[in-house]
Amino acid sequence: MTTVSPRDSSINGGVLPDAPVPEIDRSCVSRLAKAVEIADYAAAEEIARDSWFDLALSLRHGVAEALEPIPANELRGRPLLLMMLGMAYNVTPQQRAKGLRYFVAAVFAARSMRGRVRMTDRVLLLASESAAFRVIGRTGLSVRAARSALGALEALPAVERGSIPALPRIYAHLGTSLYYGGRVAEALSCFERGLAESPTQGYPLGFTNVAMLAGIHALAGDVHEAEAYLQSARGEPWTDVQRSWYSGTFYRIAEAIVALERFDTATARAHLDAMRHDRRTIEHWRAISATEALVALVDGRAAAGLVGMDAFAKLRGEEGRRPATVSSLAGVRSLLQLALGSTAAAATVLRSIDRGEAERYAGAARIALARGEHGAALHDSRVAAERACSSRTLAEAAAIEAAATLRVEGSRRRRPAIEHLAELLLSTGMRLPVTMLPPADYAAVCAELTRFGYDELRQELPERPILTFDAPEAVLTEAELTVLDAMRRHPSITSIAGDLRLSVNTVKSHRRNIYRKLQVNTRDAAVAVGLDRQLLISTE
């Protein structure tokens, strides 16, 4: 049995806990070094093949040093060793560029030797290629490699497939690449296959598969599905180590989300605190950040949640500022801004989400409801429901539609809207979506749940909603926001007009509206208020 340092890292950037992990055989590193020392590169390649994941989990323990003496002309013909060397360099930030060169070299070597590379080696290479591209943010290439690896696996006879080391882990890597590439259904299928390949005897592999299945379902709002996988993950053959280190990240997220659906923030925090990882390198950081923020939101600490998200993003450096990252976290940020009473800031945050996304429409509908614009809330909630790709977004849209419908006196849609919402909540196990309504709307929806025979569901909801809203603020139009942003960059109306290709009179008209709505009298004051309300993004 080997004790692993907390600084150890897998090719996915996950960090292992300071606890015994019996599946890791560190002797493979010394055997690899010995084979290279005597120039037996074929033996080194065989060790890499047979101990692929032991080496991948030992990258900080001399793998690069063991492989570096191999001459370049020998490496060019051994893609497995090239990929392993690239992985070894990738775990050190200052050497990641070098690691990427080896990744690329391994890919080209494997393609040029396509007819001479074993199919089992091809699977390992494609799985590692997929993980490598995923880690550096090239999700399209990552998905393509993952699909190729799955195709290669399916083409293998059962005997050969069974000879691949740690097959459940390969499925876990491929499923993770598909998930982060937006192919959720394919990812779930892949994790199911990985779970099916988990051995029934000896040290259990494949925990990542059951953890990802639980976490993805919980985040998507399929709470009952998540609970079924959690039931499996909580007991044998899985271990506490697996539940706390990198492989258990989505298990802990699932436990936290399920606890939040019961409004149990203490249990949710306990599961998040049980994670053992390096926040600077863990690839699942966005899911962790969003879940932590939701816990703070349900706990009535929206400001703390927003500060925590900002700190996490700052810790990730450039990755935390990427448009895709900002977009993926915008929905939660918008909720936090609403909880702080700023519909304007909440609306501005939503602008980073693609216009066609259901989450953007659901957020816009919630903001419209908070502003008293129930017509717009009805429209946007219905668009969100039509485009929803998850049960959670569908339930949030249904809750907003029900609330907006209740505002329309004599509407015949009252009962159908309430029943649709109630049945969605009961069938999925969610409770949070209905609590994210303005207080008056929440009270009205709860009363109608009781009226139409859903009193048991009503009793599971808290007395007060999670979000509270101040009086509606004056809202800047898209054109006014554009002019306000230009006012920050240009000192005169003429230069603003030139930059935006508008007439001077049009700019003056927009400026008057901006001053009136923000209740200011000068350009500097307007920009200051815009930054304070997060209508503009500070460049400092």
Coordinates of C-alpha atoms in Angstrom, one line a residue:
M1 CA 0.0 0.0 0.0
T2 CA 1.3 3.4 -1.0
T3 CA 0.7 6.8 0.7
V4 CA 0.1 9.5 -1.8
S5 CA 1.0 13.2 -1.2
P6 CA -1.7 15.8 -1.5
R7 CA 0.3 17.4 -4.3
D8 CA 0.0 14.4 -6.6
S9 CA -2.1 14.9 -9.7
S10 CA -3.8 12.9 -12.3
I11 CA -3.7 13.9 -16.0
N12 CA -7.0 15.7 -15.3
G13 CA -5.5 18.0 -12.7
G14 CA -7.3 16.2 -9.8
V15 CA -5.4 16.1 -6.5
L16 CA -5.2 12.9 -4.5
P17 CA -5.6 13.0 -0.7
D18 CA -2.9 12.3 1.8
A19 CA -4.3 8.8 2.5
P20 CA -3.5 5.3 1.4
V21 CA -4.6 4.5 -2.1
P22 CA -4.0 0.7 -2.6
E23 CA -4.6 0.7 -6.4
I24 CA -1.4 2.7 -7.1
D25 CA 1.8 0.7 -7.7
R26 CA 4.7 3.2 -7.5
S27 CA 7.3 0.5 -8.4
C28 CA 6.3 1.0 -12.1
V29 CA 8.3 4.2 -12.1
S30 CA 11.5 2.6 -11.1
R31 CA 10.9 -0.3 -13.5
L32 CA 10.4 2.3 -16.3
A33 CA 13.6 4.1 -15.3
K34 CA 15.5 0.9 -15.3
A35 CA 14.3 -0.2 -18.8
V36 CA 15.3 3.3 -20.2
E37 CA 18.6 3.1 -18.4
I38 CA 19.6 -0.1 -20.3
A39 CA 18.1 1.2 -23.5
D40 CA 15.4 -1.4 -23.6
Y41 CA 12.7 0.9 -25.1
A42 CA 10.4 -1.9 -26.1
A43 CA 10.3 -3.0 -22.4
A44 CA 9.7 0.6 -21.4
E45 CA 6.8 0.8 -23.8
E46 CA 5.3 -2.4 -22.4
I47 CA 5.6 -1.0 -18.8
A48 CA 3.8 2.1 -19.9
R49 CA 1.1 0.0 -21.6
D50 CA 0.5 -2.3 -18.6
S51 CA 0.9 0.4 -15.9
W52 CA -0.7 3.3 -17.7
F53 CA -2.9 4.7 -14.9
D54 CA -0.3 3.8 -12.1
L55 CA 2.1 6.0 -14.0
A56 CA -0.5 8.7 -14.7
L57 CA -1.1 8.9 -11.0
S58 CA 2.6 9.0 -10.3
L59 CA 3.5 11.9 -12.6
R60 CA 5.2 13.9 -9.9
H61 CA 7.3 11.0 -8.8
G62 CA 10.0 10.8 -11.4
V63 CA 8.1 9.8 -14.6
A64 CA 9.6 12.7 -16.6
E65 CA 13.1 12.0 -15.3
A66 CA 12.7 8.4 -16.2
L67 CA 11.7 9.1 -19.8
E68 CA 13.9 12.1 -20.6
P69 CA 17.0 10.1 -21.5
I70 CA 15.3 8.4 -24.4
P71 CA 16.8 9.6 -27.7
A72 CA 14.5 11.7 -29.9
N73 CA 14.7 9.2 -32.8
E74 CA 13.5 6.5 -30.5
L75 CA 10.6 8.5 -29.1
R76 CA 9.3 9.4 -32.5
G77 CA 8.4 5.8 -33.1
R78 CA 6.8 5.2 -29.6
P79 CA 3.7 7.3 -29.2
L80 CA 2.8 5.8 -25.8
L81 CA 6.1 7.1 -24.4
L82 CA 5.6 10.4 -26.1
M83 CA 2.1 10.8 -24.6
M84 CA 3.3 9.8 -21.1
L85 CA 6.2 12.3 -21.2
G86 CA 3.7 15.0 -22.3
M87 CA 1.5 14.2 -19.4
A88 CA 4.5 14.3 -17.0
Y89 CA 5.4 17.8 -18.2
N90 CA 1.8 19.0 -18.1
V91 CA 1.5 18.7 -14.3
T92 CA 4.1 21.5 -13.9
P93 CA 2.7 24.9 -14.9
Q94 CA 6.0 26.3 -16.2
Q95 CA 6.4 23.2 -18.4
R96 CA 2.9 22.9 -19.9
A97 CA 4.0 24.3 -23.2
K98 CA 6.6 21.6 -23.5
G99 CA 4.0 19.0 -22.5
L100 CA 1.7 20.2 -25.2
R101 CA 4.5 19.7 -27.8
Y102 CA 4.8 16.1 -26.7
F103 CA 1.0 15.6 -26.9
V104 CA 1.0 16.9 -30.4
A105 CA 4.1 14.7 -31.3
A106 CA 2.3 11.6 -29.8
V107 CA -0.8 12.3 -31.9
F108 CA 1.1 12.7 -35.1
A109 CA 3.3 9.6 -34.3
A110 CA 0.2 7.5 -33.7
R111 CA -1.5 8.7 -36.9
S112 CA 1.6 8.1 -39.0
M113 CA 1.9 4.6 -37.6
R114 CA -1.8 3.8 -37.7
G115 CA -1.4 0.4 -39.3
R116 CA 1.4 -0.6 -36.8
V117 CA -0.1 0.7 -33.5
R118 CA -1.9 -1.9 -31.5
M119 CA -5.6 -1.2 -31.1
T120 CA -5.3 -1.3 -27.3
D121 CA -2.5 1.3 -27.6
R122 CA -4.7 3.4 -29.9
V123 CA -7.4 3.4 -27.2
L124 CA -5.0 4.6 -24.5
L125 CA -3.5 7.2 -26.8
L126 CA -6.9 8.5 -27.9
A127 CA -8.2 8.6 -24.3
S128 CA -5.1 10.5 -23.2
E129 CA -5.3 12.8 -26.2
S130 CA -8.9 13.6 -25.3
A131 CA -8.0 14.3 -21.7
A132 CA -5.1 16.5 -22.7
F133 CA -7.2 18.6 -25.1
R134 CA -9.9 18.9 -22.5
V135 CA -7.4 20.2 -19.9
I136 CA -6.1 23.0 -22.2
G137 CA -9.7 24.0 -23.2
R138 CA -9.8 22.5 -26.7
T139 CA -13.2 20.9 -26.2
G140 CA -14.0 20.2 -29.9
L141 CA -10.8 18.3 -30.4
S142 CA -11.3 16.6 -27.0
V143 CA -14.8 15.3 -28.1
R144 CA -13.5 14.1 -31.4
A145 CA -10.7 12.1 -29.8
A146 CA -13.2 10.7 -27.2
R147 CA -15.6 9.5 -29.9
S148 CA -12.7 7.9 -31.8
A149 CA -11.6 6.1 -28.7
L150 CA -15.1 4.8 -28.0
G151 CA -15.3 3.6 -31.6
A152 CA -11.9 1.8 -31.2
L153 CA -13.2 0.2 -28.0
E154 CA -16.3 -1.0 -29.6
A155 CA -14.3 -2.5 -32.5
L156 CA -12.2 -4.6 -30.1
P157 CA -13.1 -8.2 -29.4
A158 CA -14.2 -8.7 -25.8
V159 CA -10.9 -10.5 -24.9
E160 CA -8.8 -7.6 -26.1
R161 CA -11.0 -5.0 -24.5
G162 CA -10.7 -6.9 -21.2
S163 CA -6.9 -6.7 -21.5
I164 CA -6.9 -2.9 -21.4
P165 CA -5.6 -1.7 -18.0
A166 CA -8.2 0.1 -15.8
L167 CA -10.9 0.1 -18.5
P168 CA -13.5 1.8 -16.2
R169 CA -11.1 4.8 -15.9
I170 CA -10.8 5.1 -19.6
Y171 CA -14.6 5.3 -19.9
A172 CA -14.5 7.9 -17.1
H173 CA -12.0 10.0 -19.0
L174 CA -14.0 9.8 -22.2
G175 CA -17.3 10.5 -20.5
T176 CA -15.8 13.6 -18.8
S177 CA -14.5 14.9 -22.2
L178 CA -17.9 14.4 -23.7
Y179 CA -19.6 16.1 -20.8
Y180 CA -17.4 19.2 -21.0
G181 CA -17.9 19.2 -24.7
G182 CA -21.6 19.6 -24.2
R183 CA -22.5 16.0 -25.3
V184 CA -24.4 15.2 -22.0
A185 CA -26.4 12.2 -23.3
E186 CA -23.3 10.6 -24.8
A187 CA -21.4 11.3 -21.6
L188 CA -24.0 9.6 -19.4
S189 CA -24.0 6.6 -21.7
C190 CA -20.2 6.4 -21.5
F191 CA -20.3 6.6 -17.7
E192 CA -22.8 3.8 -17.6
R193 CA -20.5 1.6 -19.7
G194 CA -17.6 2.4 -17.4
L195 CA -19.7 1.5 -14.4
A196 CA -20.6 -1.8 -16.0
E197 CA -16.9 -2.6 -16.5
S198 CA -16.0 -2.0 -12.9
P199 CA -14.6 -5.2 -11.3
T200 CA -16.6 -7.0 -8.7
Q201 CA -13.5 -8.3 -6.8
G202 CA -10.4 -6.6 -5.5
Y203 CA -9.9 -2.9 -5.2
P204 CA -12.9 -1.3 -7.0
L205 CA -12.2 0.8 -10.0
G206 CA -14.6 3.1 -11.8
F207 CA -15.9 5.3 -9.0
T208 CA -15.6 8.3 -11.2
N209 CA -18.3 6.9 -13.4
V210 CA -20.9 6.5 -10.6
A211 CA -19.9 9.9 -9.1
M212 CA -20.3 11.7 -12.5
L213 CA -23.6 10.0 -13.1
A214 CA -24.9 11.2 -9.7
G215 CA -23.5 14.8 -10.1
I216 CA -24.7 15.4 -13.6
H217 CA -28.2 14.3 -12.8
A218 CA -28.2 16.4 -9.6
L219 CA -27.0 19.5 -11.4
A220 CA -29.6 18.9 -14.2
G221 CA -32.4 18.7 -11.6
D222 CA -33.1 15.0 -11.9
V223 CA -32.8 14.5 -8.1
H224 CA -34.4 11.1 -7.9
E225 CA -32.0 9.8 -10.5
A226 CA -29.1 11.3 -8.6
E227 CA -30.3 9.7 -5.4
A228 CA -30.3 6.3 -7.0
Y229 CA -26.6 6.6 -7.9
L230 CA -25.8 8.2 -4.6
Q231 CA -27.2 5.2 -2.9
S232 CA -24.7 3.0 -4.7
A233 CA -21.8 5.5 -4.2
R234 CA -22.3 5.7 -0.4
G235 CA -21.6 2.1 0.3
E236 CA -19.3 -0.8 -0.7
P237 CA -17.3 -1.5 -2.7
W238 CA -16.4 2.2 -2.9
T239 CA -14.1 3.7 -0.2
D240 CA -14.0 7.0 1.7
V241 CA -10.8 7.9 -0.1
Q242 CA -12.6 7.6 -3.5
R243 CA -15.5 9.7 -2.2
S244 CA -13.2 12.6 -1.2
W245 CA -10.5 12.9 -3.8
Y246 CA -10.6 13.9 -7.5
S247 CA -12.8 10.9 -8.5
G248 CA -15.4 11.8 -5.9
T249 CA -15.8 15.5 -6.9
F250 CA -19.1 15.1 -8.6
Y251 CA -20.3 12.7 -5.8
R252 CA -19.8 15.5 -3.3
I253 CA -21.5 18.0 -5.6
A254 CA -24.4 15.6 -5.9
E255 CA -24.7 15.1 -2.2
A256 CA -24.6 18.9 -1.7
I257 CA -27.3 19.6 -4.4
V258 CA -29.6 16.9 -3.0
A259 CA -29.2 18.5 0.5
L260 CA -30.0 21.9 -0.9
E261 CA -33.2 20.6 -2.4
R262 CA -34.1 19.8 1.2
F263 CA -32.8 23.3 2.3
D264 CA -30.2 21.6 4.4
T265 CA -27.2 23.9 4.0
A266 CA -25.2 22.4 6.9
T267 CA -25.1 19.0 5.2
A268 CA -24.4 20.6 1.8
R269 CA -21.4 22.5 3.2
A270 CA -20.1 19.4 5.0
H271 CA -19.9 17.5 1.7
L272 CA -18.2 20.4 -0.1
D273 CA -15.7 20.7 2.8
A274 CA -14.9 17.0 2.5
M275 CA -13.4 17.4 -0.9
R276 CA -9.6 17.0 -1.1
H277 CA -8.2 18.9 -4.1
D278 CA -6.1 21.8 -5.2
R279 CA -8.5 24.7 -6.2
R280 CA -5.8 25.9 -8.6
T281 CA -5.8 22.8 -10.7
I282 CA -9.0 20.8 -10.3
E283 CA -10.8 20.8 -13.6
H284 CA -14.2 20.6 -12.1
W285 CA -13.8 24.0 -10.5
R286 CA -16.8 25.6 -12.2
A287 CA -19.2 23.0 -10.9
I288 CA -17.7 23.4 -7.4
S289 CA -17.8 27.2 -7.6
A290 CA -21.5 27.2 -8.7
T291 CA -22.5 24.7 -6.0
E292 CA -20.7 26.7 -3.3
A293 CA -22.5 29.8 -4.4
L294 CA -25.9 28.1 -4.3
V295 CA -25.2 26.9 -0.8
A296 CA -24.4 30.5 0.2
L297 CA -27.6 31.7 -1.6
V298 CA -29.9 29.2 0.1
D299 CA -28.2 30.1 3.4
G300 CA -29.1 33.8 2.9
R301 CA -25.5 34.9 2.2
A302 CA -25.7 36.0 -1.4
A303 CA -22.8 38.6 -1.0
A304 CA -20.5 35.9 0.3
G305 CA -21.5 33.6 -2.6
L306 CA -20.6 36.3 -5.1
V307 CA -17.3 37.1 -3.4
G308 CA -16.5 33.4 -3.3
M309 CA -17.2 33.0 -7.0
D310 CA -15.0 36.0 -7.9
A311 CA -12.2 34.7 -5.7
F312 CA -12.3 31.2 -7.3
A313 CA -12.3 32.7 -10.8
K314 CA -9.4 35.0 -9.9
L315 CA -7.5 32.0 -8.6
R316 CA -7.8 30.3 -12.0
G317 CA -6.2 33.2 -13.8
E318 CA -6.8 33.5 -17.5
E319 CA -9.1 30.5 -17.4
G320 CA -11.4 32.3 -15.0
R321 CA -11.8 35.2 -17.4
R322 CA -12.6 33.2 -20.6
P323 CA -15.9 34.0 -22.2
A324 CA -17.0 30.4 -22.0
T325 CA -16.2 30.4 -18.3
V326 CA -18.1 33.6 -17.6
S327 CA -21.1 32.3 -19.6
S328 CA -21.2 29.0 -17.8
L329 CA -21.4 30.7 -14.4
A330 CA -23.6 33.7 -15.4
G331 CA -26.9 32.0 -14.4
V332 CA -25.8 31.6 -10.8
R333 CA -24.2 35.0 -10.7
S334 CA -27.5 36.5 -11.9
L335 CA -29.4 34.8 -9.0
L336 CA -26.9 36.2 -6.5
Q337 CA -27.4 39.7 -7.9
L338 CA -31.1 39.3 -7.6
A339 CA -30.8 38.2 -4.0
L340 CA -28.8 41.4 -3.4
G341 CA -31.6 43.4 -4.9
S342 CA -30.2 44.5 -8.2
T343 CA -32.2 43.6 -11.2
A344 CA -30.0 45.7 -13.4
A345 CA -26.8 43.9 -12.4
A346 CA -28.6 40.6 -12.8
A347 CA -29.7 41.5 -16.3
T348 CA -26.2 42.6 -17.2
V349 CA -24.6 39.4 -16.1
L350 CA -27.1 37.4 -18.2
R351 CA -25.8 39.2 -21.3
S352 CA -22.7 37.0 -21.3
I353 CA -24.9 33.9 -22.1
D354 CA -25.6 33.1 -25.7
R355 CA -28.9 34.7 -26.8
G356 CA -30.4 31.3 -27.8
E357 CA -29.7 29.5 -24.5
A358 CA -32.7 28.5 -22.4
E359 CA -30.9 29.6 -19.2
R360 CA -30.7 33.1 -20.5
Y361 CA -34.4 33.2 -21.2
A362 CA -35.2 31.7 -17.8
G363 CA -33.1 34.3 -16.1
A364 CA -34.6 37.1 -18.1
A365 CA -38.1 35.9 -17.2
R366 CA -37.2 35.9 -13.5
I367 CA -35.9 39.4 -13.7
A368 CA -39.0 40.5 -15.6
L369 CA -41.2 39.1 -12.8
A370 CA -39.1 41.0 -10.2
R371 CA -39.7 44.2 -12.2
G372 CA -43.4 43.6 -12.4
E373 CA -43.4 42.9 -16.1
H374 CA -45.5 39.7 -16.0
G375 CA -46.1 39.8 -19.8
A376 CA -42.4 39.6 -20.5
A377 CA -42.0 37.0 -17.8
L378 CA -44.7 34.8 -19.4
H379 CA -43.1 35.1 -22.9
D380 CA -39.5 34.5 -21.8
S381 CA -40.5 31.6 -19.4
R382 CA -42.3 29.9 -22.3
V383 CA -39.3 30.3 -24.6
A384 CA -37.1 28.9 -21.9
A385 CA -39.3 25.9 -21.5
E386 CA -39.3 25.2 -25.2
R387 CA -35.5 25.3 -25.4
A388 CA -34.7 23.7 -22.0
C389 CA -32.2 20.9 -22.1
S390 CA -32.5 20.1 -18.4
S391 CA -35.2 19.4 -15.9
R392 CA -33.9 22.2 -13.7
T393 CA -34.3 24.9 -16.4
L394 CA -37.7 23.5 -17.3
A395 CA -38.9 23.6 -13.6
E396 CA -37.5 27.2 -13.2
A397 CA -39.4 28.3 -16.3
A398 CA -42.6 26.5 -15.0
A399 CA -42.4 28.2 -11.7
I400 CA -42.0 31.7 -13.3
E401 CA -44.8 31.0 -15.7
A402 CA -47.1 29.9 -12.9
A403 CA -46.3 33.0 -10.9
A404 CA -46.9 35.3 -13.9
T405 CA -50.1 33.5 -14.7
L406 CA -51.5 34.1 -11.2
R407 CA -51.0 37.8 -11.7
V408 CA -53.5 37.8 -14.6
E409 CA -56.9 38.1 -12.9
G410 CA -59.4 35.4 -14.2
S411 CA -56.8 33.6 -16.2
R412 CA -58.0 30.1 -17.2
R413 CA -54.3 29.0 -17.2
R414 CA -54.0 29.2 -13.4
R415 CA -54.8 25.6 -12.5
P416 CA -52.9 24.0 -15.5
A417 CA -49.8 26.1 -14.7
I418 CA -49.8 25.2 -11.0
E419 CA -50.4 21.5 -11.8
H420 CA -47.6 21.4 -14.3
L421 CA -45.2 23.0 -11.9
A422 CA -46.3 20.6 -9.0
E423 CA -46.0 17.5 -11.1
L424 CA -42.5 18.6 -12.4
L425 CA -41.3 19.0 -8.8
L426 CA -42.8 15.7 -7.7
S427 CA -41.4 13.7 -10.6
T428 CA -37.9 15.1 -10.4
G429 CA -37.5 15.6 -6.6
M430 CA -36.6 19.3 -7.0
R431 CA -37.9 22.0 -4.6
L432 CA -35.5 24.9 -5.2
P433 CA -37.0 26.3 -8.4
V434 CA -40.3 27.4 -6.8
T435 CA -38.4 29.2 -4.0
M436 CA -36.6 31.5 -6.5
L437 CA -39.7 33.8 -6.9
P438 CA -40.4 37.3 -5.5
P439 CA -42.0 37.0 -2.0
A440 CA -45.5 37.9 -3.1
D441 CA -45.5 35.5 -6.1
Y442 CA -44.1 32.8 -3.9
A443 CA -46.9 33.2 -1.4
A444 CA -49.4 33.1 -4.2
V445 CA -48.0 30.0 -5.7
C446 CA -47.8 28.2 -2.3
A447 CA -51.5 29.1 -1.7
E448 CA -52.5 27.7 -5.1
L449 CA -50.5 24.5 -4.4
T450 CA -52.6 23.9 -1.3
R451 CA -55.8 24.9 -3.1
F452 CA -55.3 22.4 -6.0
G453 CA -54.5 19.4 -3.8
Y454 CA -50.7 19.7 -3.4
D455 CA -50.6 20.5 0.3
E456 CA -48.0 17.8 1.0
L457 CA -45.7 19.4 -1.5
R458 CA -46.4 22.8 0.0
Q459 CA -45.4 21.5 3.5
E460 CA -41.9 20.6 2.1
L461 CA -41.3 24.2 1.1
P462 CA -39.9 26.9 3.4
E463 CA -42.1 29.7 4.7
R464 CA -40.1 32.3 2.8
P465 CA -38.5 32.2 -0.6
I466 CA -34.7 32.2 -1.1
L467 CA -34.7 35.4 -3.2
T468 CA -36.0 38.8 -2.1
F469 CA -36.3 41.8 -4.4
D470 CA -36.2 45.6 -3.8
A471 CA -38.4 48.0 -5.8
P472 CA -37.8 47.7 -9.5
E473 CA -34.9 49.9 -10.8
A474 CA -35.0 52.0 -14.0
V475 CA -33.7 49.7 -16.7
L476 CA -31.3 50.9 -19.4
T477 CA -32.0 49.6 -22.9
E478 CA -29.4 47.8 -25.0
A479 CA -28.7 51.0 -27.0
E480 CA -28.3 53.0 -23.7
L481 CA -26.0 50.4 -22.3
T482 CA -23.8 50.7 -25.4
V483 CA -23.7 54.5 -25.2
L484 CA -22.9 54.3 -21.4
D485 CA -20.0 51.9 -22.2
A486 CA -18.8 54.4 -24.9
M487 CA -19.0 57.3 -22.4
R488 CA -16.4 55.5 -20.3
R489 CA -14.0 55.4 -23.2
H490 CA -14.7 58.7 -24.9
P491 CA -14.7 62.2 -23.4
S492 CA -17.1 63.9 -25.9
I493 CA -20.4 63.3 -27.6
T494 CA -18.8 63.7 -31.0
S495 CA -16.2 61.0 -30.4
I496 CA -19.0 58.7 -29.0
A497 CA -21.1 59.3 -32.1
G498 CA -18.1 58.6 -34.4
D499 CA -17.2 55.4 -32.6
L500 CA -20.8 54.0 -32.6
R501 CA -21.7 55.4 -36.0
L502 CA -24.7 57.3 -34.6
S503 CA -25.8 60.9 -35.0
V504 CA -24.8 63.4 -32.4
N505 CA -28.5 64.0 -31.6
T506 CA -29.1 60.3 -31.1
V507 CA -26.2 60.1 -28.6
K508 CA -27.6 63.2 -26.8
S509 CA -31.0 61.6 -26.5
H510 CA -29.5 58.3 -25.1
R511 CA -27.4 60.3 -22.7
R512 CA -30.4 62.2 -21.4
N513 CA -32.2 58.9 -20.7
I514 CA -29.1 57.5 -19.0
Y515 CA -28.8 60.5 -16.7
R516 CA -32.5 60.4 -15.9
K517 CA -32.6 56.6 -15.2
L518 CA -29.4 56.6 -13.1
Q519 CA -30.3 59.9 -11.4
V520 CA -27.0 61.6 -12.2
N521 CA -26.0 64.8 -13.9
T522 CA -22.5 64.2 -15.2
R523 CA -20.6 61.7 -17.5
D524 CA -18.3 60.6 -14.6
A525 CA -21.2 60.0 -12.3
A526 CA -23.0 57.9 -14.9
V527 CA -19.9 55.8 -15.5
A528 CA -19.4 55.4 -11.7
V529 CA -23.0 54.3 -11.1
G530 CA -22.7 51.9 -14.1
L531 CA -19.6 50.3 -12.7
D532 CA -21.2 50.1 -9.2
R533 CA -24.3 48.4 -10.5
Q534 CA -22.2 46.2 -12.8
L535 CA -23.8 47.6 -15.9
L536 CA -20.2 47.9 -17.0
I537 CA -17.3 45.6 -16.4
S538 CA -14.4 47.4 -14.7
T539 CA -11.1 47.3 -16.6
E540 CA -8.9 48.0 -13.6

